[in-house]
PDB file of C-alpha atoms in Angstrom:
ATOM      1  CA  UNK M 397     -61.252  52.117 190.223  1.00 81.00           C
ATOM      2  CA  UNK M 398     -62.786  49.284 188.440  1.00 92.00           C
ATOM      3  CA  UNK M 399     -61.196  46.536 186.608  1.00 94.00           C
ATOM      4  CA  UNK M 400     -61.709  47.823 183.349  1.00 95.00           C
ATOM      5  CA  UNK M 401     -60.667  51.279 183.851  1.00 95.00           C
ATOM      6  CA  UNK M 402     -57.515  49.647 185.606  1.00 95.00           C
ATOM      7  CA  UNK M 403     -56.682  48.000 182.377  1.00 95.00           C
ATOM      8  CA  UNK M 404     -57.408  50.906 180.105  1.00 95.00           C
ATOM      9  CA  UNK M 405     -55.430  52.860 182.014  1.00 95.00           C
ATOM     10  CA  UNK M 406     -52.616  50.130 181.733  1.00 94.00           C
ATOM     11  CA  UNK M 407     -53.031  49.749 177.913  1.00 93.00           C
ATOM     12  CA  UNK M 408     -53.418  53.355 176.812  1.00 95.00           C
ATOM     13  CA  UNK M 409     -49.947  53.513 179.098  1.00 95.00           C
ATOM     14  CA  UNK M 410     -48.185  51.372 176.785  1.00 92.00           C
ATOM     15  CA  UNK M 411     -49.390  52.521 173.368  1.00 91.00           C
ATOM     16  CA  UNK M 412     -48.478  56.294 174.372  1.00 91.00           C
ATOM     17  CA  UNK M 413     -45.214  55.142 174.629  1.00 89.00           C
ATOM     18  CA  UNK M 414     -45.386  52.877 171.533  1.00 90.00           C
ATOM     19  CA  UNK M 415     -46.456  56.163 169.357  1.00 88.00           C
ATOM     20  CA  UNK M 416     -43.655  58.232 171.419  1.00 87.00           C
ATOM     21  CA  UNK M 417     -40.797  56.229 169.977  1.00 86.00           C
ATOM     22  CA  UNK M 418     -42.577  55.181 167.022  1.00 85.00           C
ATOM     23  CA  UNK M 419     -43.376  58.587 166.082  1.00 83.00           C
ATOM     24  CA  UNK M 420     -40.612  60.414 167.760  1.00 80.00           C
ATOM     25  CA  UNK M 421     -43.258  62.839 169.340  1.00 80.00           C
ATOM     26  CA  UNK M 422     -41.148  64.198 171.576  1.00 81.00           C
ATOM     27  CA  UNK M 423     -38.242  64.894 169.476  1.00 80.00           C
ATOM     28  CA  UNK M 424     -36.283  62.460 171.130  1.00 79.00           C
ATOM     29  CA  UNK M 425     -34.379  61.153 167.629  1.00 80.00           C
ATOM     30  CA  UNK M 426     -33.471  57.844 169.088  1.00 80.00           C
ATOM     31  CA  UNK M 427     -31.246  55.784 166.361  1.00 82.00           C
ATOM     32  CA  UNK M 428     -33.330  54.649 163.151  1.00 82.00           C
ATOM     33  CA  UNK M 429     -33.233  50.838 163.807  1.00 82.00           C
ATOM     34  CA  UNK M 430     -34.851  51.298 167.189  1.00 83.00           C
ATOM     35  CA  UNK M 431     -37.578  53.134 165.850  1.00 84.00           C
ATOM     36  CA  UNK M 432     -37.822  50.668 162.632  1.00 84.00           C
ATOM     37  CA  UNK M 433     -38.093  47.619 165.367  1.00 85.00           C
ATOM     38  CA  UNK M 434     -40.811  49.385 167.448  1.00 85.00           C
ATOM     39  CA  UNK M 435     -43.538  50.730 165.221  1.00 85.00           C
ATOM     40  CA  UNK M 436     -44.432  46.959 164.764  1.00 87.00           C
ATOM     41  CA  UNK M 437     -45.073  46.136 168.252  1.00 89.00           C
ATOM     42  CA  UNK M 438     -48.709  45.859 168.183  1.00 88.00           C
ATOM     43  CA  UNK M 439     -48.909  43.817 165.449  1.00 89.00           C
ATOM     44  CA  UNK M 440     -46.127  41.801 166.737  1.00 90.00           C
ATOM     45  CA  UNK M 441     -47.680  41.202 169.647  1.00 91.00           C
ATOM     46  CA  UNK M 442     -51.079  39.843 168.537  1.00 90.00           C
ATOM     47  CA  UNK M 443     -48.770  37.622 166.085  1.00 91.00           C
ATOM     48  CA  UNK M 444     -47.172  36.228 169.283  1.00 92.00           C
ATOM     49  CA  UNK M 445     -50.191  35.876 170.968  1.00 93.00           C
ATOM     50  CA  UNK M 446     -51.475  33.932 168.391  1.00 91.00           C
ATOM     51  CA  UNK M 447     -48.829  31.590 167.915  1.00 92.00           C
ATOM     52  CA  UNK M 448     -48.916  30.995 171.573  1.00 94.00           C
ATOM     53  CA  UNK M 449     -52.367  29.706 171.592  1.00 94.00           C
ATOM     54  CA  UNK M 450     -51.724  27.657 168.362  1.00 92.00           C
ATOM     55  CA  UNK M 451     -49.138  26.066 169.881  1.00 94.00           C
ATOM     56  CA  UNK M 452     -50.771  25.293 173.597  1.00 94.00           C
ATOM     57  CA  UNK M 453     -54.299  23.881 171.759  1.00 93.00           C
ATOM     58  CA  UNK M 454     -51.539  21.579 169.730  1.00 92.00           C
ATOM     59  CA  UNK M 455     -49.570  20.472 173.028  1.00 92.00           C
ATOM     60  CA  UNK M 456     -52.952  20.149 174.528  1.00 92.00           C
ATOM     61  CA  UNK M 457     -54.448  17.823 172.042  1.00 89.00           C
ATOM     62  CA  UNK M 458     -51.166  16.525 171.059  1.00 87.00           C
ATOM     63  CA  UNK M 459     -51.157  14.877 175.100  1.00 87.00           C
ATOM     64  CA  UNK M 460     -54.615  14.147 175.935  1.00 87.00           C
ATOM     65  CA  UNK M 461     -54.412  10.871 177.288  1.00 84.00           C
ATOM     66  CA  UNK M 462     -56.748   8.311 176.433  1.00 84.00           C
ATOM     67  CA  UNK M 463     -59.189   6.745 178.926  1.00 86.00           C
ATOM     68  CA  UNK M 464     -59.505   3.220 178.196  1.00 88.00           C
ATOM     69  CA  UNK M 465     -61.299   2.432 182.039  1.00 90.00           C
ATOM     70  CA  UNK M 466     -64.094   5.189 180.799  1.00 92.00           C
ATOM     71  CA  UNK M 467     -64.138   3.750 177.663  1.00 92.00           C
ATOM     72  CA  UNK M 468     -64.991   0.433 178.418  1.00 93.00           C
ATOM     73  CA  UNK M 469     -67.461   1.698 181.035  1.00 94.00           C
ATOM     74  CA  UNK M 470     -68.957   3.697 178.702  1.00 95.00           C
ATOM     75  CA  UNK M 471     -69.526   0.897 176.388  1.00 95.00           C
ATOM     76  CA  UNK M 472     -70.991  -1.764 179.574  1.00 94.00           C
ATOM     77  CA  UNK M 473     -73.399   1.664 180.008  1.00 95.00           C
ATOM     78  CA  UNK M 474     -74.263   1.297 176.493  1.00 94.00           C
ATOM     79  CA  UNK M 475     -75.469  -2.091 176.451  1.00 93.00           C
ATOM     80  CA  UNK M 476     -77.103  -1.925 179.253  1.00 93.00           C
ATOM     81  CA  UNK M 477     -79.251   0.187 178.222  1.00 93.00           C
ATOM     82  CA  UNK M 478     -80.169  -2.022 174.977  1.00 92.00           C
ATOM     83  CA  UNK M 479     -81.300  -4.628 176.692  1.00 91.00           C
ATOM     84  CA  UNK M 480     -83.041  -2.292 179.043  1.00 91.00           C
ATOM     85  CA  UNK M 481     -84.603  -0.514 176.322  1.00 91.00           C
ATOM     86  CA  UNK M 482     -85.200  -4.089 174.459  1.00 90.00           C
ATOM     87  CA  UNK M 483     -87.245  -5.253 177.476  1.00 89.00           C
ATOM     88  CA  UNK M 484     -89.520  -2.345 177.025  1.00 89.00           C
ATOM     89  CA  UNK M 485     -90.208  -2.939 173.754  1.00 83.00           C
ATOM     90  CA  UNK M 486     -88.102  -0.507 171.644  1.00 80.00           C
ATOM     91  CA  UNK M 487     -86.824  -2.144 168.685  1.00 76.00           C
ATOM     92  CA  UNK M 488     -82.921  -1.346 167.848  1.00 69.00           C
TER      93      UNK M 488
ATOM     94  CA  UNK N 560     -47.253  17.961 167.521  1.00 84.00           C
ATOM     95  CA  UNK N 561     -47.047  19.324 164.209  1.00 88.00           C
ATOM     96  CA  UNK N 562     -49.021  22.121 164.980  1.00 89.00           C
ATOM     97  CA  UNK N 563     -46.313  23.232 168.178  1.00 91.00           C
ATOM     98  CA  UNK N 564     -43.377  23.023 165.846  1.00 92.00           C
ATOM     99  CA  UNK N 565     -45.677  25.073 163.353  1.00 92.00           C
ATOM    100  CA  UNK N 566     -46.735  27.760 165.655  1.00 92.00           C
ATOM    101  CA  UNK N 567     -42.432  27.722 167.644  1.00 93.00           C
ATOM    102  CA  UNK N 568     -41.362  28.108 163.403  1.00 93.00           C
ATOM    103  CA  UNK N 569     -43.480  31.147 163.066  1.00 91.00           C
ATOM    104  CA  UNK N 570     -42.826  32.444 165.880  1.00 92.00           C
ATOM    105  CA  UNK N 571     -39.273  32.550 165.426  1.00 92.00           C
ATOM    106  CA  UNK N 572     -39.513  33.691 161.912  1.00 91.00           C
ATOM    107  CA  UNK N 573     -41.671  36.433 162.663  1.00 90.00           C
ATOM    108  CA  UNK N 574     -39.497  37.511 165.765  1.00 90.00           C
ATOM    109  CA  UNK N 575     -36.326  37.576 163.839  1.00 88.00           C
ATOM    110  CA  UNK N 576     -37.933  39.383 160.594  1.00 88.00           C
ATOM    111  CA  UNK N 577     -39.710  42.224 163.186  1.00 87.00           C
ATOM    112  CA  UNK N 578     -36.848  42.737 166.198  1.00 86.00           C
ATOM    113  CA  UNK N 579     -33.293  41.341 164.959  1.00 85.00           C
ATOM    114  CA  UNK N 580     -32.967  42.654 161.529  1.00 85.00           C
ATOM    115  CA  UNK N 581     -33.607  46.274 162.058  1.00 83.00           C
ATOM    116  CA  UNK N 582     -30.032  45.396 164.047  1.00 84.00           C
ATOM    117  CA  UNK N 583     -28.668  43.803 161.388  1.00 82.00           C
ATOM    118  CA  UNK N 584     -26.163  45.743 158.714  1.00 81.00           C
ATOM    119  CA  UNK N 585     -27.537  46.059 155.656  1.00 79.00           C
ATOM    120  CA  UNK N 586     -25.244  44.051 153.729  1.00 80.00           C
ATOM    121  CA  UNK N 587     -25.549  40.898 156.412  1.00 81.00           C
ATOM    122  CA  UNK N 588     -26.680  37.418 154.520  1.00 82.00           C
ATOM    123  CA  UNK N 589     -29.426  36.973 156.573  1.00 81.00           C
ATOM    124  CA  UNK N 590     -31.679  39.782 154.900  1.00 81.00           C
ATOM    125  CA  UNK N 591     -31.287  37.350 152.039  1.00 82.00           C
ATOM    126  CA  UNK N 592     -33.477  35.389 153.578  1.00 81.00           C
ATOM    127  CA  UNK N 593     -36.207  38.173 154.556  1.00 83.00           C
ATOM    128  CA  UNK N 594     -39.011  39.851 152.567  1.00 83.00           C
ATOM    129  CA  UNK N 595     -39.041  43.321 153.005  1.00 83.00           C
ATOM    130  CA  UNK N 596     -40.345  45.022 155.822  1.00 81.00           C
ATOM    131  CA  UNK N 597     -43.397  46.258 154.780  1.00 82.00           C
ATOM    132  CA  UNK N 598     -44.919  42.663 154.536  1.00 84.00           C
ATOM    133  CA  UNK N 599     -44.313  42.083 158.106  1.00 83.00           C
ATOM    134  CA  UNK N 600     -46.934  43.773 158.575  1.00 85.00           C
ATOM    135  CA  UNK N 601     -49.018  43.412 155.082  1.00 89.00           C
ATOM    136  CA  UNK N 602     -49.100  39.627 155.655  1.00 90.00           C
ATOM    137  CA  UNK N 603     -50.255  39.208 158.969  1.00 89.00           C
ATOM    138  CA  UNK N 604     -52.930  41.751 158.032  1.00 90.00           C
ATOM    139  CA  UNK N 605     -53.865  39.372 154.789  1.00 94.00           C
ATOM    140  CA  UNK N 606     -54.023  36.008 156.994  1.00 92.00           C
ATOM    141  CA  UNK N 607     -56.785  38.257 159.352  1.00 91.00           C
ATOM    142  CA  UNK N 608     -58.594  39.078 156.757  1.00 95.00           C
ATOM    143  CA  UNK N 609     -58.805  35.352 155.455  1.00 96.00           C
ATOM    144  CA  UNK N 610     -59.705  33.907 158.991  1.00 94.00           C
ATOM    145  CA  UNK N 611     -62.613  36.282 159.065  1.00 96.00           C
ATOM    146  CA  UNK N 612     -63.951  35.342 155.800  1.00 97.00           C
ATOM    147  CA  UNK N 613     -63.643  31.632 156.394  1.00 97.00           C
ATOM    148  CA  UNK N 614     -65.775  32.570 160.273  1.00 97.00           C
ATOM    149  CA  UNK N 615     -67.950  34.308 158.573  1.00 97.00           C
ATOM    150  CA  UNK N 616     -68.424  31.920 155.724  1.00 97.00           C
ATOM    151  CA  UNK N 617     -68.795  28.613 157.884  1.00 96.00           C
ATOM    152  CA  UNK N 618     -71.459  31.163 159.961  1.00 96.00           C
ATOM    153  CA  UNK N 619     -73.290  31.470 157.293  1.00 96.00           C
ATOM    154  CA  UNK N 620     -73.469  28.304 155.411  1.00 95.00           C
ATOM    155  CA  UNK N 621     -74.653  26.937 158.902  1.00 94.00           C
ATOM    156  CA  UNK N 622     -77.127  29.046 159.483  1.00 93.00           C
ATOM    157  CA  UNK N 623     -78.860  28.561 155.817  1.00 93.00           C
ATOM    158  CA  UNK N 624     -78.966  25.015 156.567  1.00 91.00           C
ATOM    159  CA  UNK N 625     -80.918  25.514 159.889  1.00 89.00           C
ATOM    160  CA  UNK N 626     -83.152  28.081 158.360  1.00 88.00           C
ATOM    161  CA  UNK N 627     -86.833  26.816 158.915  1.00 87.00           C
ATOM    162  CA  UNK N 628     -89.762  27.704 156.609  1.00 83.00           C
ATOM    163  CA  UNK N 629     -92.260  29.551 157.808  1.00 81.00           C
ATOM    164  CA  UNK N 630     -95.638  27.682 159.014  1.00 78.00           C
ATOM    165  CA  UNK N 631     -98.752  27.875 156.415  1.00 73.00           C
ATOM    166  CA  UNK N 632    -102.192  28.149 158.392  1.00 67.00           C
TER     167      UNK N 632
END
Protein backbone atom coordinates (compact mmCIF):
# COMPACT_ATOMS: atom_id res chain seq x y z
CA UNK A 1 0.00 0.00 0.00
CA UNK A 2 1.70 3.10 -1.03
CA UNK A 3 1.73 6.39 0.59
CA UNK A 4 -0.65 7.95 -1.52
CA UNK A 5 -3.21 5.36 -1.61
CA UNK A 6 -2.75 5.33 2.32
CA UNK A 7 -3.83 8.89 2.39
CA UNK A 8 -6.65 8.62 -0.09
CA UNK A 9 -7.91 6.04 1.67
CA UNK A 10 -7.66 8.23 4.92
CA UNK A 11 -9.28 11.32 3.25
CA UNK A 12 -12.10 9.74 1.28
CA UNK A 13 -12.70 8.15 5.07
CA UNK A 14 -13.42 11.41 6.45
CA UNK A 15 -15.45 13.13 3.73
CA UNK A 16 -17.89 9.95 3.61
CA UNK A 17 -18.62 10.73 6.91
CA UNK A 18 -18.71 14.53 6.37
CA UNK A 19 -21.55 13.92 3.51
CA UNK A 20 -23.22 11.20 5.99
CA UNK A 21 -24.11 13.79 8.59
CA UNK A 22 -24.13 16.57 6.30
CA UNK A 23 -26.52 14.98 4.10
CA UNK A 24 -28.22 12.70 6.49
CA UNK A 25 -27.64 9.74 3.98
CA UNK A 26 -28.40 7.31 6.17
CA UNK A 27 -31.47 8.61 7.65
CA UNK A 28 -29.93 9.11 10.79
CA UNK A 29 -31.92 12.72 11.56
CA UNK A 30 -29.37 13.87 14.02
CA UNK A 31 -30.60 17.42 15.61
CA UNK A 32 -30.54 20.43 12.99
CA UNK A 33 -27.68 22.46 14.62
CA UNK A 34 -25.33 19.52 14.35
CA UNK A 35 -25.91 19.13 10.87
CA UNK A 36 -25.90 23.15 10.29
CA UNK A 37 -22.23 23.10 12.12
CA UNK A 38 -20.90 20.20 9.96
CA UNK A 39 -21.65 20.79 6.32
CA UNK A 40 -18.92 23.57 6.66
CA UNK A 41 -16.14 21.46 7.70
CA UNK A 42 -14.16 21.45 4.64
CA UNK A 43 -14.19 24.83 4.13
CA UNK A 44 -13.54 25.38 7.70
CA UNK A 45 -10.76 23.50 7.66
CA UNK A 46 -8.75 25.00 4.78
CA UNK A 47 -9.76 28.45 6.60
CA UNK A 48 -7.89 27.09 9.66
CA UNK A 49 -5.21 25.86 7.81
CA UNK A 50 -4.67 28.99 6.40
CA UNK A 51 -4.70 31.06 9.30
CA UNK A 52 -2.26 28.71 10.81
CA UNK A 53 0.35 29.32 8.28
CA UNK A 54 -0.36 33.13 8.32
CA UNK A 55 0.23 33.22 11.66
CA UNK A 56 3.60 30.84 11.91
CA UNK A 57 5.32 32.91 8.66
CA UNK A 58 4.36 36.13 11.06
CA UNK A 59 5.91 34.52 14.38
CA UNK A 60 8.65 33.39 12.14
CA UNK A 61 9.60 36.69 10.71
CA UNK A 62 8.28 38.50 13.61
CA UNK A 63 11.59 36.56 15.70
CA UNK A 64 14.27 36.19 13.28
CA UNK A 65 17.10 37.35 15.09
CA UNK A 66 19.53 39.53 13.62
CA UNK A 67 23.17 38.54 12.99
CA UNK A 68 25.29 41.39 13.65
CA UNK A 69 28.82 38.91 13.82
CA UNK A 70 27.70 37.84 10.01
CA UNK A 71 26.97 41.13 9.28
CA UNK A 72 30.04 42.70 9.96
CA UNK A 73 31.86 39.74 8.38
CA UNK A 74 30.00 40.07 5.54
CA UNK A 75 30.90 43.61 5.13
CA UNK A 76 35.16 42.89 5.97
CA UNK A 77 34.32 40.14 2.89
CA UNK A 78 33.08 42.96 0.95
CA UNK A 79 35.93 45.15 1.05
CA UNK A 80 38.17 42.83 0.64
CA UNK A 81 37.28 42.07 -2.31
CA UNK A 82 37.45 45.89 -3.57
CA UNK A 83 40.70 46.25 -3.01
CA UNK A 84 41.30 42.84 -4.42
CA UNK A 85 39.41 43.60 -7.40
CA UNK A 86 41.08 47.31 -7.40
CA UNK A 87 44.54 45.69 -7.63
CA UNK A 88 43.49 43.96 -10.75
CA UNK A 89 42.45 46.75 -12.37
CA UNK A 90 38.61 46.87 -12.18
CA UNK A 91 37.45 50.24 -11.63
CA UNK A 92 34.49 50.60 -8.86
CA UNK B 1 3.42 40.46 15.16
CA UNK B 2 0.59 42.05 13.62
CA UNK B 3 0.14 39.49 11.26
CA UNK B 4 -0.23 36.55 14.42
CA UNK B 5 -2.84 38.62 16.14
CA UNK B 6 -4.41 38.98 12.52
CA UNK B 7 -4.42 35.42 11.56
CA UNK B 8 -5.48 34.24 16.03
CA UNK B 9 -8.59 37.23 15.22
CA UNK B 10 -9.74 35.34 12.23
CA UNK B 11 -9.40 32.42 13.41
CA UNK B 12 -11.51 32.92 16.27
CA UNK B 13 -14.07 34.78 14.35
CA UNK B 14 -14.41 32.27 11.84
CA UNK B 15 -14.53 29.38 14.51
CA UNK B 16 -17.23 30.99 16.49
CA UNK B 17 -19.40 32.12 13.27
CA UNK B 18 -18.99 28.18 11.75
CA UNK B 19 -19.13 25.78 15.17
CA UNK B 20 -20.66 27.86 18.24
CA UNK B 21 -23.58 29.58 16.79
CA UNK B 22 -25.39 26.76 15.20
CA UNK B 23 -25.52 26.08 19.33
CA UNK B 24 -26.59 29.22 20.04
CA UNK B 25 -30.61 30.10 20.53
CA UNK B 26 -31.80 32.09 18.09
CA UNK B 27 -32.66 35.01 20.02
CA UNK B 28 -28.94 35.06 21.85
CA UNK B 29 -27.07 38.70 21.35
CA UNK B 30 -24.27 37.28 19.91
CA UNK B 31 -25.92 36.53 16.38
CA UNK B 32 -26.06 40.30 16.47
CA UNK B 33 -22.80 40.30 15.83
CA UNK B 34 -22.75 37.55 12.90
CA UNK B 35 -23.55 37.74 9.16
CA UNK B 36 -25.62 35.12 8.12
CA UNK B 37 -24.56 31.81 7.47
CA UNK B 38 -24.42 31.57 4.03
CA UNK B 39 -21.38 34.02 3.85
CA UNK B 40 -19.35 31.78 5.92
CA UNK B 41 -18.91 30.14 3.26
CA UNK B 42 -19.52 32.85 0.27
CA UNK B 43 -16.63 34.91 1.71
CA UNK B 44 -13.96 32.64 2.10
CA UNK B 45 -14.83 31.48 -1.42
CA UNK B 46 -14.54 35.42 -2.63
CA UNK B 47 -11.00 35.98 -0.79
CA UNK B 48 -9.83 32.55 -3.05
CA UNK B 49 -10.88 33.83 -5.87
CA UNK B 50 -8.99 37.25 -5.27
CA UNK B 51 -5.64 35.49 -4.22
CA UNK B 52 -5.73 33.68 -7.51
CA UNK B 53 -6.21 36.66 -9.57
CA UNK B 54 -3.55 38.68 -7.81
CA UNK B 55 -0.99 35.02 -8.51
CA UNK B 56 -1.98 35.00 -11.62
CA UNK B 57 -1.70 38.68 -12.28
CA UNK B 58 1.88 39.22 -10.66
CA UNK B 59 2.65 35.80 -13.04
CA UNK B 60 1.91 37.48 -15.73
CA UNK B 61 3.09 40.96 -15.51
CA UNK B 62 6.51 39.18 -14.75
CA UNK B 63 6.66 37.19 -17.38
CA UNK B 64 5.85 40.14 -20.09
CA UNK B 65 8.69 41.91 -18.69
CA UNK B 66 11.15 38.96 -19.29
CA UNK B 67 9.73 38.27 -22.67
CA UNK B 68 12.73 38.44 -25.20
CA UNK B 69 12.35 39.39 -28.89
CA UNK B 70 13.03 37.11 -31.22
CA UNK B 71 16.64 37.22 -33.04
CA UNK B 72 16.66 38.83 -36.77
CA UNK B 73 19.29 36.94 -39.08
Amino acid sequence: MTKLLEWLFGVSLVLAAWAVVSFDLLKLRLPQSYREAAWPMPLYLLVSFGCYSLGTVGYRVATFNDCDEASAELLGQIQEAKQDLRKKGLKI
Amino acid sequence: MSLVVFSLLLFTYYSVWVIILPFMDSDHILHTYFLPREYSVILPGIAAVILLLCIGAFTAVIMWKNRKPKKVD
